[in-house]
């Protein structure tokens, strides 16, 4: 089956073919480690996680690098203000970043290079750019000469003629020849953290770090480069300029960008007070599993509108899935035949793979998941199902979950304050009491069955006995 992805360079969905058959080099722009990541940043990181997992489902072996931007104006201001070292300022935020990734069950990249550890390759790349006349030094800083790269603007399709050109300008307190030029190396101001370079004490610009680290850790020409849509211009445009003017060939063949997350249809911002962290959501009883579900159920090229109602819908959807799996676990007979479930599972696997392989159609993939859940429930309604059939269903769920990472409640039990855990009985406790009650009833031990129902009622659980077994909800 062919994997397809939307390439921002061409603005079309393309067949994905890596440079080396079966192997993918993936570079994703990581966090600026000044704050804990907000849920918008996390949406982008989870999109990248899903992309990598989908490539792996299609049999590719992926080498994944994500940078940590640990040198930047706000970080420097903090160093100056507190007297702490750069690492002391960034370390707690790096830890928070990894903690967030773990909470959301993101796979770790193979490398998380910190910009400050790659100053040498950055300087080398800047020297090459100067040699090739794509960059120039001015007052101890170095700038990329945008006019020297004829393909500048190819990714973002910015209209350079709209940007004023030619005049010598002072911007950001540094002097450059042309307003469109961007900084590769910034001369240090008194007392700032700085590194020695051929142009004096200074520090790298933001864009050069990704170009240099991608080359150092992956290759000069890579397959995939990702980030949020705000990275397209100027960051990714500038990365292309630096990488392609200092070596031959295309920097990345496919550029893939995630749309932004909005809160209540608004941009997240401190002033609106709607900039949530994962910990803010946990305090409101929203589990990381529900957050990951929400992130993975909307197409990455669509804006994701985060609302508290949408998290409730996520919890309800996951509950439907969990209930099906609980029913399946207790409703098997010894018959060896897979029967209807085997067919359903096979059909689901191929439909899921086709949908996820079609430019990561996440909403479509969830449509397939819940159509499968309905089909399995119908089989369960019709009578006992075979052990082999139940196993086929579980294996198909594992297959889809290798990409989605939310489908199995048992993977999310440890250390999580899921909303359903707050009333005293976890979903698992409830399920096992329901199973015990069903067993008591089938043994005609009605006193025990009533006792178990009372125990559940006391914990705020409402049972509904129907033709397809017992379902439950919280009062
Ligand atoms: P930063 O830490 O600001 O460098 O951003 C890290 C990543 O988060 C980048 O890939 C950004 O494009 C992405 N990002 C920033 N804001 C949002 C948002 N509201 N929604 C989705 N992604 C975002
Ligand atoms: Zn970057």
Tab-separated table of C-alpha atoms and ligand atoms in Angstrom:
chain	number	residue	atom	x	y	z
A	1	UNK	CA	0.000	0.000	0.000
A	2	UNK	CA	1.273	3.482	-0.909
A	3	UNK	CA	1.789	6.122	1.784
A	4	UNK	CA	0.731	9.606	0.672
A	5	UNK	CA	1.384	12.958	2.304
A	6	UNK	CA	0.632	16.606	1.591
A	7	UNK	CA	3.797	18.469	0.679
A	8	UNK	CA	3.719	22.189	1.501
A	9	UNK	CA	6.370	22.716	-1.210
A	10	UNK	CA	4.045	21.602	-3.994
A	11	UNK	CA	0.713	22.149	-2.207
A	12	UNK	CA	-0.384	18.679	-3.279
A	13	UNK	CA	-0.794	15.233	-1.759
A	14	UNK	CA	2.117	13.185	-3.101
A	15	UNK	CA	3.205	9.568	-3.048
A	16	UNK	CA	5.851	9.331	-0.371
A	17	UNK	CA	9.141	7.850	-1.634
A	18	UNK	CA	12.217	8.226	0.579
A	19	UNK	CA	15.666	8.784	-0.908
A	20	UNK	CA	16.814	5.371	0.326
A	21	UNK	CA	14.230	2.606	-0.034
A	22	UNK	CA	12.669	1.655	3.296
A	23	UNK	CA	14.548	4.296	5.316
A	24	UNK	CA	13.256	7.720	6.302
A	25	UNK	CA	15.112	10.711	7.702
A	26	UNK	CA	12.728	12.933	9.684
A	27	UNK	CA	13.579	16.288	11.245
A	28	UNK	CA	10.995	18.067	13.378
A	29	UNK	CA	11.374	21.525	14.893
A	30	UNK	CA	11.284	21.180	18.650
A	31	UNK	CA	10.444	23.430	21.555
A	32	UNK	CA	12.097	26.603	22.697
A	33	UNK	CA	12.914	25.504	26.207
A	34	UNK	CA	11.898	28.649	27.974
A	35	UNK	CA	8.455	27.489	29.166
A	36	UNK	CA	6.624	24.238	29.625
A	37	UNK	CA	4.994	23.442	26.258
A	38	UNK	CA	1.372	24.548	25.879
A	39	UNK	CA	-1.259	22.338	24.298
A	40	UNK	CA	-0.742	24.043	20.919
A	41	UNK	CA	2.931	23.006	20.876
A	42	UNK	CA	1.851	19.551	22.008
A	43	UNK	CA	-0.602	19.228	19.153
A	44	UNK	CA	2.286	19.723	16.713
A	45	UNK	CA	4.487	17.221	18.536
A	46	UNK	CA	1.715	14.607	18.632
A	47	UNK	CA	1.031	15.120	14.923
A	48	UNK	CA	4.735	14.377	14.314
A	49	UNK	CA	4.522	11.335	16.569
A	50	UNK	CA	1.548	10.028	14.580
A	51	UNK	CA	3.315	10.698	11.280
A	52	UNK	CA	6.338	8.710	12.393
A	53	UNK	CA	4.208	5.845	13.738
A	54	UNK	CA	2.224	5.749	10.476
A	55	UNK	CA	5.474	5.536	8.468
A	56	UNK	CA	6.526	2.663	10.716
A	57	UNK	CA	3.182	0.941	10.138
A	58	UNK	CA	3.956	1.159	6.428
A	59	UNK	CA	7.233	-0.645	7.069
A	60	UNK	CA	9.663	2.289	6.929
A	61	UNK	CA	12.452	2.534	9.437
A	62	UNK	CA	12.545	6.141	10.611
A	63	UNK	CA	15.483	8.133	11.987
A	64	UNK	CA	13.904	11.013	13.894
A	65	UNK	CA	15.659	14.147	15.184
A	66	UNK	CA	13.963	16.935	17.147
A	67	UNK	CA	15.973	19.947	18.257
A	68	UNK	CA	15.752	21.775	21.554
A	69	UNK	CA	16.179	25.525	21.077
A	70	UNK	CA	18.096	26.380	24.226
A	71	UNK	CA	19.519	29.734	23.141
A	72	UNK	CA	17.153	32.561	22.375
A	73	UNK	CA	16.389	36.126	23.516
A	74	UNK	CA	14.042	35.278	26.396
A	75	UNK	CA	16.408	32.616	27.701
A	76	UNK	CA	19.290	35.083	27.580
A	77	UNK	CA	17.232	37.723	29.390
A	78	UNK	CA	16.567	35.178	32.129
A	79	UNK	CA	20.270	34.338	32.403
A	80	UNK	CA	21.107	38.044	32.751
A	81	UNK	CA	18.355	38.636	35.267
A	82	UNK	CA	19.009	35.651	37.546
A	83	UNK	CA	22.744	35.025	37.207
A	84	UNK	CA	21.954	31.363	36.525
A	85	UNK	CA	23.797	29.549	33.740
A	86	UNK	CA	22.054	28.889	30.458
A	87	UNK	CA	21.720	25.184	31.290
A	88	UNK	CA	20.292	25.990	34.709
A	89	UNK	CA	17.633	28.161	33.087
A	90	UNK	CA	16.660	25.611	30.408
A	91	UNK	CA	16.990	22.311	32.314
A	92	UNK	CA	13.611	22.438	34.152
A	93	UNK	CA	11.831	23.218	30.862
A	94	UNK	CA	13.605	20.387	29.060
A	95	UNK	CA	12.462	18.055	31.814
A	96	UNK	CA	8.891	19.391	31.575
A	97	UNK	CA	8.956	18.850	27.824
A	98	UNK	CA	9.956	15.176	28.151
A	99	UNK	CA	7.450	14.652	30.942
A	100	UNK	CA	4.702	16.000	28.666
A	101	UNK	CA	5.773	13.732	25.808
A	102	UNK	CA	5.692	10.738	28.146
A	103	UNK	CA	2.292	11.675	29.561
A	104	UNK	CA	0.914	11.779	26.023
A	105	UNK	CA	2.656	8.511	25.080
A	106	UNK	CA	4.716	10.094	22.299
A	107	UNK	CA	7.585	7.945	21.073
A	108	UNK	CA	10.956	9.468	21.824
A	109	UNK	CA	12.921	10.795	18.844
A	110	UNK	CA	16.341	9.221	18.334
A	111	UNK	CA	18.128	12.494	19.098
A	112	UNK	CA	17.170	15.704	20.889
A	113	UNK	CA	20.156	17.924	20.090
A	114	UNK	CA	20.476	21.140	22.061
A	115	UNK	CA	21.472	24.079	19.903
A	116	UNK	CA	24.236	25.086	22.318
A	117	UNK	CA	26.001	21.747	21.749
A	118	UNK	CA	26.246	22.251	17.961
A	119	UNK	CA	27.903	25.644	17.699
A	120	UNK	CA	30.850	24.255	15.698
A	121	UNK	CA	28.857	22.796	12.793
A	122	UNK	CA	26.805	26.011	12.731
A	123	UNK	CA	29.948	28.134	12.426
A	124	UNK	CA	31.245	25.815	9.682
A	125	UNK	CA	27.998	26.198	7.719
A	126	UNK	CA	28.097	29.991	8.078
A	127	UNK	CA	31.713	30.043	6.851
A	128	UNK	CA	30.698	28.084	3.754
A	129	UNK	CA	27.850	30.519	3.132
A	130	UNK	CA	30.278	33.451	3.318
A	131	UNK	CA	32.744	31.669	0.987
A	132	UNK	CA	29.961	31.086	-1.508
A	133	UNK	CA	28.912	34.710	-1.273
A	134	UNK	CA	25.509	33.977	0.217
A	135	UNK	CA	26.355	35.693	3.517
A	136	UNK	CA	28.289	38.687	4.814
A	137	UNK	CA	29.641	39.941	8.099
A	138	UNK	CA	28.604	43.294	9.538
A	139	UNK	CA	29.626	44.632	12.962
A	140	UNK	CA	30.444	41.159	14.292
A	141	UNK	CA	27.151	39.667	13.089
A	142	UNK	CA	26.636	37.592	9.934
A	143	UNK	CA	23.611	37.835	7.637
A	144	UNK	CA	22.242	35.679	4.842
A	145	UNK	CA	21.852	37.633	1.615
A	146	UNK	CA	18.326	36.705	0.554
A	147	UNK	CA	18.767	38.114	-2.943
A	148	UNK	CA	21.570	35.620	-3.594
A	149	UNK	CA	19.208	32.623	-3.506
A	150	UNK	CA	16.897	32.596	-6.485
A	151	UNK	CA	14.591	29.986	-4.931
A	152	UNK	CA	13.951	32.054	-1.819
A	153	UNK	CA	10.200	32.052	-1.152
A	154	UNK	CA	9.523	28.730	-2.895
A	155	UNK	CA	8.107	27.078	0.235
A	156	UNK	CA	6.087	29.906	1.734
A	157	UNK	CA	5.373	31.632	-1.603
A	158	UNK	CA	6.086	34.990	-0.017
A	159	UNK	CA	6.230	37.788	-2.500
A	160	UNK	CA	9.699	39.217	-2.037
A	161	UNK	CA	8.871	42.266	-4.113
A	162	UNK	CA	6.379	43.209	-1.402
A	163	UNK	CA	9.223	43.390	1.085
A	164	UNK	CA	11.210	46.609	0.850
A	165	UNK	CA	14.663	45.930	-0.458
A	166	UNK	CA	18.048	47.454	-0.962
A	167	UNK	CA	18.237	50.050	1.759
A	168	UNK	CA	20.693	49.619	4.567
A	169	UNK	CA	18.693	49.083	7.729
A	170	UNK	CA	19.125	48.766	11.421
A	171	UNK	CA	16.811	46.134	12.723
A	172	UNK	CA	16.847	44.304	16.028
A	173	UNK	CA	19.786	46.555	16.898
A	174	UNK	CA	21.968	44.893	14.252
A	175	UNK	CA	22.935	46.344	10.916
A	176	UNK	CA	22.234	44.556	7.660
A	177	UNK	CA	22.367	45.433	3.965
A	178	UNK	CA	18.829	44.571	3.030
A	179	UNK	CA	15.726	44.431	5.191
A	180	UNK	CA	14.989	40.946	3.875
A	181	UNK	CA	18.309	39.490	5.006
A	182	UNK	CA	18.230	37.376	8.119
A	183	UNK	CA	20.790	36.804	10.811
A	184	UNK	CA	23.008	33.721	10.947
A	185	UNK	CA	25.274	34.857	13.774
A	186	UNK	CA	24.579	37.585	16.319
A	187	UNK	CA	27.389	39.597	17.891
A	188	UNK	CA	27.223	39.359	21.682
A	189	UNK	CA	26.279	42.258	23.848
A	190	UNK	CA	28.174	42.861	27.063
A	191	UNK	CA	27.710	40.026	29.596
A	192	UNK	CA	25.572	37.796	27.395
A	193	UNK	CA	26.308	34.072	27.078
A	194	UNK	CA	28.541	33.897	23.989
A	195	UNK	CA	30.799	31.636	21.945
A	196	UNK	CA	34.019	32.449	20.136
A	197	UNK	CA	33.720	32.614	16.347
A	198	UNK	CA	35.710	33.975	13.363
A	199	UNK	CA	33.555	37.113	13.751
A	200	UNK	CA	34.166	37.576	17.482
A	201	UNK	CA	32.049	36.626	20.485
A	202	UNK	CA	28.452	35.846	19.624
A	203	UNK	CA	25.709	33.285	19.261
A	204	UNK	CA	23.872	31.580	16.438
A	205	UNK	CA	20.584	32.802	14.985
A	206	UNK	CA	17.588	30.524	15.398
A	207	UNK	CA	17.302	29.242	11.818
A	208	UNK	CA	20.896	28.062	11.403
A	209	UNK	CA	20.584	25.623	14.296
A	210	UNK	CA	18.076	23.415	12.486
A	211	UNK	CA	20.014	23.434	9.196
A	212	UNK	CA	23.263	22.490	10.953
A	213	UNK	CA	21.827	19.869	13.306
A	214	UNK	CA	19.754	18.178	10.599
A	215	UNK	CA	22.915	17.841	8.476
A	216	UNK	CA	25.077	16.707	11.377
A	217	UNK	CA	22.688	14.089	12.736
A	218	UNK	CA	20.721	12.970	9.657
A	219	UNK	CA	22.078	13.961	6.238
A	220	UNK	CA	22.612	16.866	3.860
A	221	UNK	CA	19.489	15.815	1.968
A	222	UNK	CA	16.684	14.534	4.148
A	223	UNK	CA	13.243	13.113	3.413
A	224	UNK	CA	10.861	14.880	5.737
A	225	UNK	CA	10.847	18.122	7.658
A	226	UNK	CA	7.943	19.108	9.917
A	227	UNK	CA	6.673	21.791	12.231
A	228	UNK	CA	3.601	23.881	12.908
A	229	UNK	CA	2.314	26.175	10.134
A	230	UNK	CA	3.857	29.199	11.844
A	231	UNK	CA	7.272	27.656	11.071
A	232	UNK	CA	6.761	27.900	7.294
A	233	UNK	CA	7.818	31.529	7.170
A	234	UNK	CA	10.393	32.652	7.917
A	235	UNK	CA	11.902	29.696	9.776
A	236	UNK	CA	11.628	26.920	7.202
A	237	UNK	CA	12.140	29.250	4.265
A	238	UNK	CA	15.404	30.354	5.874
A	239	UNK	CA	16.443	26.793	6.688
A	240	UNK	CA	16.077	25.906	2.993
A	241	UNK	CA	18.154	28.929	1.968
A	242	UNK	CA	20.993	28.100	4.393
A	243	UNK	CA	21.057	24.367	3.690
A	244	UNK	CA	20.761	24.559	-0.085
A	245	UNK	CA	23.271	27.401	-0.487
A	246	UNK	CA	25.889	25.563	1.579
A	247	UNK	CA	25.555	22.166	-0.173
A	248	UNK	CA	24.041	20.554	-3.233
A	249	UNK	CA	20.561	19.173	-3.684
A	250	UNK	CA	17.229	19.744	-1.987
A	251	UNK	CA	17.423	20.056	1.808
A	252	UNK	CA	14.153	18.169	2.426
A	253	UNK	CA	11.926	16.539	-0.181
A	254	UNK	CA	8.705	16.750	1.805
A	255	UNK	CA	7.708	19.617	4.088
A	256	UNK	CA	4.749	18.776	6.274
A	257	UNK	CA	3.034	21.243	8.601
A	258	UNK	CA	0.385	20.929	11.279
A	259	UNK	CA	-2.326	23.547	11.576
A	260	UNK	CA	-2.718	25.367	14.842
A	261	UNK	CA	-4.708	24.507	17.879
A	262	UNK	CA	-7.265	27.136	18.913
A	263	UNK	CA	-9.063	27.395	22.239
A	264	UNK	CA	-12.793	28.188	21.958
A	265	UNK	CA	-12.072	29.248	18.345
A	266	UNK	CA	-9.503	31.804	19.480
A	267	UNK	CA	-5.753	31.957	19.191
A	268	UNK	CA	-4.107	30.983	22.451
A	269	UNK	CA	-2.564	33.910	24.231
A	270	UNK	CA	-1.532	34.908	27.711
A	271	UNK	CA	-3.769	37.989	27.616
A	272	UNK	CA	-6.890	35.928	26.861
A	273	UNK	CA	-5.973	33.555	29.696
A	274	UNK	CA	-6.619	30.589	27.403
A	275	UNK	CA	-3.104	29.247	27.118
A	276	UNK	CA	-3.401	25.816	28.691
A	277	UNK	CA	-0.708	23.415	29.757
A	278	UNK	CA	-1.299	19.697	30.097
A	279	UNK	CA	-1.128	20.160	33.876
A	280	UNK	CA	-3.969	22.742	33.740
A	281	UNK	CA	-6.132	20.167	31.991
A	282	UNK	CA	-5.170	17.428	34.471
A	283	UNK	CA	-6.293	19.739	37.283
A	284	UNK	CA	-9.679	19.917	35.596
A	285	UNK	CA	-9.846	16.130	35.502
A	286	UNK	CA	-9.057	15.788	31.791
A	287	UNK	CA	-6.891	12.739	31.246
A	288	UNK	CA	-3.845	12.720	28.992
A	289	UNK	CA	-5.501	9.880	27.096
A	290	UNK	CA	-8.470	12.123	26.254
A	291	UNK	CA	-6.096	14.891	25.163
A	292	UNK	CA	-4.157	12.542	22.898
A	293	UNK	CA	-7.449	11.215	21.526
A	294	UNK	CA	-8.544	14.748	20.716
A	295	UNK	CA	-5.220	15.568	19.040
A	296	UNK	CA	-5.258	12.391	16.971
A	297	UNK	CA	-8.882	12.548	15.856
A	298	UNK	CA	-8.729	15.764	13.831
A	299	UNK	CA	-6.933	16.060	10.479
A	300	UNK	CA	-3.531	17.651	11.023
A	301	UNK	CA	-4.200	20.166	8.244
A	302	UNK	CA	-7.319	21.412	9.981
A	303	UNK	CA	-7.355	23.829	12.862
A	304	UNK	CA	-8.104	21.964	16.048
A	305	UNK	CA	-10.628	23.818	18.145
A	306	UNK	CA	-10.050	22.837	21.757
A	307	UNK	CA	-13.142	23.117	23.974
A	308	UNK	CA	-14.043	21.406	27.216
A	309	UNK	CA	-17.000	19.882	25.428
A	310	UNK	CA	-14.657	18.277	22.911
A	311	UNK	CA	-12.755	16.557	25.731
A	312	UNK	CA	-16.037	15.135	27.042
A	313	UNK	CA	-16.763	13.771	23.587
A	314	UNK	CA	-13.307	12.214	23.532
A	315	UNK	CA	-13.949	10.504	26.868
A	316	UNK	CA	-17.335	9.221	25.642
A	317	UNK	CA	-15.801	7.837	22.438
A	318	UNK	CA	-13.054	6.061	24.353
A	319	UNK	CA	-15.600	4.616	26.753
A	320	UNK	CA	-17.540	3.082	23.849
A	321	UNK	CA	-14.365	1.406	22.692
A	322	UNK	CA	-13.402	0.244	26.203
A	323	UNK	CA	-16.853	-1.212	26.757
A	324	UNK	CA	-16.658	-3.202	23.549
A	325	UNK	CA	-13.292	-4.637	24.577
A	326	UNK	CA	-14.568	-5.542	28.056
A	327	UNK	CA	-17.572	-7.301	26.564
A	328	UNK	CA	-15.316	-9.112	24.135
A	329	UNK	CA	-13.014	-10.298	26.909
A	330	UNK	CA	-15.815	-11.983	28.787
A	331	UNK	CA	-18.003	-13.121	25.944
A	332	UNK	CA	-15.814	-15.742	24.303
A	333	UNK	CA	-16.678	-19.385	23.849
A	334	UNK	CA	-14.178	-22.168	23.270
A	335	UNK	CA	-15.056	-22.515	19.586
A	336	UNK	CA	-11.940	-22.357	17.429
A	337	UNK	CA	-13.507	-20.589	14.445
A	338	UNK	CA	-12.807	-16.890	13.978
A	339	UNK	CA	-16.105	-16.459	12.149
A	340	UNK	CA	-17.546	-13.038	11.519
A	341	UNK	CA	-15.048	-11.319	13.795
A	342	UNK	CA	-12.063	-12.496	11.768
A	343	UNK	CA	-13.574	-10.993	8.621
A	344	UNK	CA	-14.470	-7.764	10.378
A	345	UNK	CA	-10.953	-7.497	11.783
A	346	UNK	CA	-9.322	-8.102	8.398
A	347	UNK	CA	-11.548	-5.522	6.712
A	348	UNK	CA	-10.840	-3.009	9.485
A	349	UNK	CA	-7.064	-3.442	9.226
A	350	UNK	CA	-6.947	-2.712	5.543
A	351	UNK	CA	-9.462	0.137	5.731
A	352	UNK	CA	-7.517	1.688	8.614
A	353	UNK	CA	-4.182	1.426	6.818
A	354	UNK	CA	-5.614	2.875	3.605
A	355	UNK	CA	-7.131	5.811	5.484
A	356	UNK	CA	-4.112	6.634	7.615
A	357	UNK	CA	-1.888	6.262	4.558
A	358	UNK	CA	-3.984	8.818	2.712
A	359	UNK	CA	-2.271	11.935	4.070
A	360	UNK	CA	-2.930	10.827	7.672
A	361	UNK	CA	-6.681	11.030	7.407
A	362	UNK	CA	-7.213	10.888	11.157
A	363	UNK	CA	-10.902	11.676	11.235
A	364	UNK	CA	-11.490	8.980	8.605
A	365	UNK	CA	-9.358	6.523	10.579
A	366	UNK	CA	-11.484	7.088	13.664
A	367	UNK	CA	-14.566	6.583	11.515
A	368	UNK	CA	-13.126	3.151	10.662
A	369	UNK	CA	-12.383	2.416	14.337
A	370	UNK	CA	-15.950	3.108	15.419
A	371	UNK	CA	-17.502	1.304	12.496
A	372	UNK	CA	-15.423	-1.674	13.616
A	373	UNK	CA	-16.631	-1.237	17.222
A	374	UNK	CA	-20.236	-1.256	16.019
A	375	UNK	CA	-19.620	-4.363	13.923
A	376	UNK	CA	-18.009	-6.217	16.828
A	377	UNK	CA	-20.855	-5.193	19.146
A	378	UNK	CA	-23.347	-6.603	16.652
A	379	UNK	CA	-21.468	-9.917	16.636
A	380	UNK	CA	-21.481	-9.913	20.435
A	381	UNK	CA	-25.224	-9.201	20.466
A	382	UNK	CA	-25.789	-12.198	18.237
A	383	UNK	CA	-24.267	-14.681	20.713
A	384	UNK	CA	-20.976	-16.079	22.003
A	385	UNK	CA	-17.938	-15.366	19.837
A	386	UNK	CA	-14.899	-17.587	19.399
A	387	UNK	CA	-11.583	-17.105	21.193
A	388	UNK	CA	-9.859	-16.852	17.789
A	389	UNK	CA	-12.312	-14.171	16.659
A	390	UNK	CA	-11.761	-12.167	19.837
A	391	UNK	CA	-8.007	-12.438	19.331
A	392	UNK	CA	-8.331	-11.207	15.744
A	393	UNK	CA	-10.213	-8.150	17.041
A	394	UNK	CA	-7.561	-7.449	19.657
A	395	UNK	CA	-4.781	-7.794	17.110
A	396	UNK	CA	-6.545	-5.381	14.768
A	397	UNK	CA	-6.904	-2.920	17.658
A	398	UNK	CA	-3.163	-3.294	18.361
A	399	UNK	CA	-2.449	-2.605	14.695
A	400	UNK	CA	-4.409	0.671	14.689
A	401	UNK	CA	-3.148	1.591	18.133
A	402	UNK	CA	0.450	1.399	16.950
A	403	UNK	CA	-0.386	4.677	15.190
A	404	UNK	CA	-3.101	6.243	17.354
A	405	UNK	CA	-1.766	5.231	20.781
A	406	UNK	CA	-5.060	5.778	22.613
A	407	UNK	CA	-7.135	2.692	21.991
A	408	UNK	CA	-6.125	0.511	24.941
A	409	UNK	CA	-7.342	1.662	28.343
A	410	UNK	CA	-4.906	-0.648	30.143
A	411	UNK	CA	-1.920	1.242	28.672
A	412	UNK	CA	-3.134	4.424	30.393
A	413	UNK	CA	-3.839	3.184	33.902
A	414	UNK	CA	-0.535	3.978	35.592
A	415	UNK	CA	-0.294	7.154	37.603
A	416	UNK	CA	-3.000	8.976	35.698
A	417	UNK	CA	-5.762	11.044	37.225
A	418	UNK	CA	-8.366	10.044	34.674
A	419	UNK	CA	-11.715	11.679	35.381
A	420	UNK	CA	-13.313	8.277	35.778
A	421	UNK	CA	-10.897	7.477	38.594
A	422	UNK	CA	-11.999	10.336	40.738
A	423	UNK	CA	-15.239	8.905	42.058
A	424	UNK	CA	-13.481	6.076	43.848
A	425	UNK	CA	-14.108	3.318	41.297
A	426	UNK	CA	-11.972	3.162	38.187
A	427	UNK	CA	-13.484	2.025	34.903
A	428	UNK	CA	-11.714	-1.292	35.457
A	429	UNK	CA	-13.242	-1.686	38.947
A	430	UNK	CA	-16.670	-0.971	37.531
A	431	UNK	CA	-16.203	-3.475	34.738
A	432	UNK	CA	-15.101	-6.224	37.076
A	433	UNK	CA	-18.046	-5.625	39.458
A	434	UNK	CA	-20.380	-5.834	36.455
A	435	UNK	CA	-18.800	-9.120	35.408
A	436	UNK	CA	-19.145	-10.473	38.964
A	437	UNK	CA	-22.799	-9.387	39.024
A	438	UNK	CA	-23.481	-11.115	35.702
A	439	UNK	CA	-21.847	-14.287	37.039
A	440	UNK	CA	-23.974	-14.129	40.232
A	441	UNK	CA	-27.130	-13.712	38.165
A	442	UNK	CA	-26.322	-16.636	35.922
A	443	UNK	CA	-25.783	-18.730	39.091
A	444	UNK	CA	-29.213	-17.464	40.247
A	445	UNK	CA	-27.529	-15.868	43.282
A	446	UNK	CA	-29.790	-12.826	43.172
A	447	UNK	CA	-28.876	-11.630	46.666
A	448	UNK	CA	-25.211	-11.320	45.610
A	449	UNK	CA	-26.206	-9.715	42.289
A	450	UNK	CA	-28.274	-7.102	44.163
A	451	UNK	CA	-25.462	-6.470	46.619
A	452	UNK	CA	-23.067	-5.769	43.738
A	453	UNK	CA	-25.577	-3.470	42.072
A	454	UNK	CA	-25.967	-1.573	45.372
A	455	UNK	CA	-22.203	-1.242	45.664
A	456	UNK	CA	-22.060	0.265	42.180
A	457	UNK	CA	-25.010	2.570	42.852
A	458	UNK	CA	-23.356	3.802	46.031
A	459	UNK	CA	-20.300	4.716	43.923
A	460	UNK	CA	-22.496	6.738	41.577
A	461	UNK	CA	-22.625	4.158	38.774
A	462	UNK	CA	-25.873	3.711	36.857
A	463	UNK	CA	-26.375	0.316	35.208
A	464	UNK	CA	-28.531	-0.333	32.189
A	465	UNK	CA	-29.299	-3.944	31.339
A	466	UNK	CA	-30.015	-4.321	27.653
A	467	UNK	CA	-30.135	-7.024	25.018
A	468	UNK	CA	-26.419	-6.609	24.314
A	469	UNK	CA	-25.351	-6.887	27.965
A	470	UNK	CA	-24.963	-4.335	30.728
A	471	UNK	CA	-23.759	-0.837	30.006
A	472	UNK	CA	-22.975	1.774	32.624
A	473	UNK	CA	-22.464	5.439	33.125
A	474	UNK	CA	-21.688	7.752	35.978
A	475	UNK	CA	-24.631	9.449	37.616
B	1	LIG	P1	8.133	26.888	19.933
B	1	LIG	O1	8.411	26.275	21.280
B	1	LIG	O2	7.430	28.191	20.016
B	1	LIG	O3	9.379	26.950	19.084
B	1	LIG	O4	7.120	25.932	19.168
B	1	LIG	C1	7.263	24.539	19.099
B	1	LIG	C2	6.308	23.968	18.054
B	1	LIG	O5	4.951	24.233	18.385
B	1	LIG	C3	6.513	24.536	16.647
B	1	LIG	O6	6.490	23.466	15.720
B	1	LIG	C4	5.331	25.459	16.442
B	1	LIG	O7	4.964	25.551	15.094
B	1	LIG	C5	4.264	24.745	17.248
B	1	LIG	N1	3.149	25.616	17.708
B	1	LIG	C6	3.231	26.818	18.330
B	1	LIG	N2	1.989	27.292	18.616
B	1	LIG	C7	1.099	26.360	18.199
B	1	LIG	C8	-0.349	26.242	18.196
B	1	LIG	N3	-1.148	27.159	18.730
B	1	LIG	N4	-0.900	25.124	17.656
B	1	LIG	C9	-0.110	24.154	17.128
B	1	LIG	N5	1.238	24.202	17.092
B	1	LIG	C10	1.843	25.282	17.610
B	2	LIG	ZN1	13.579	24.417	13.029
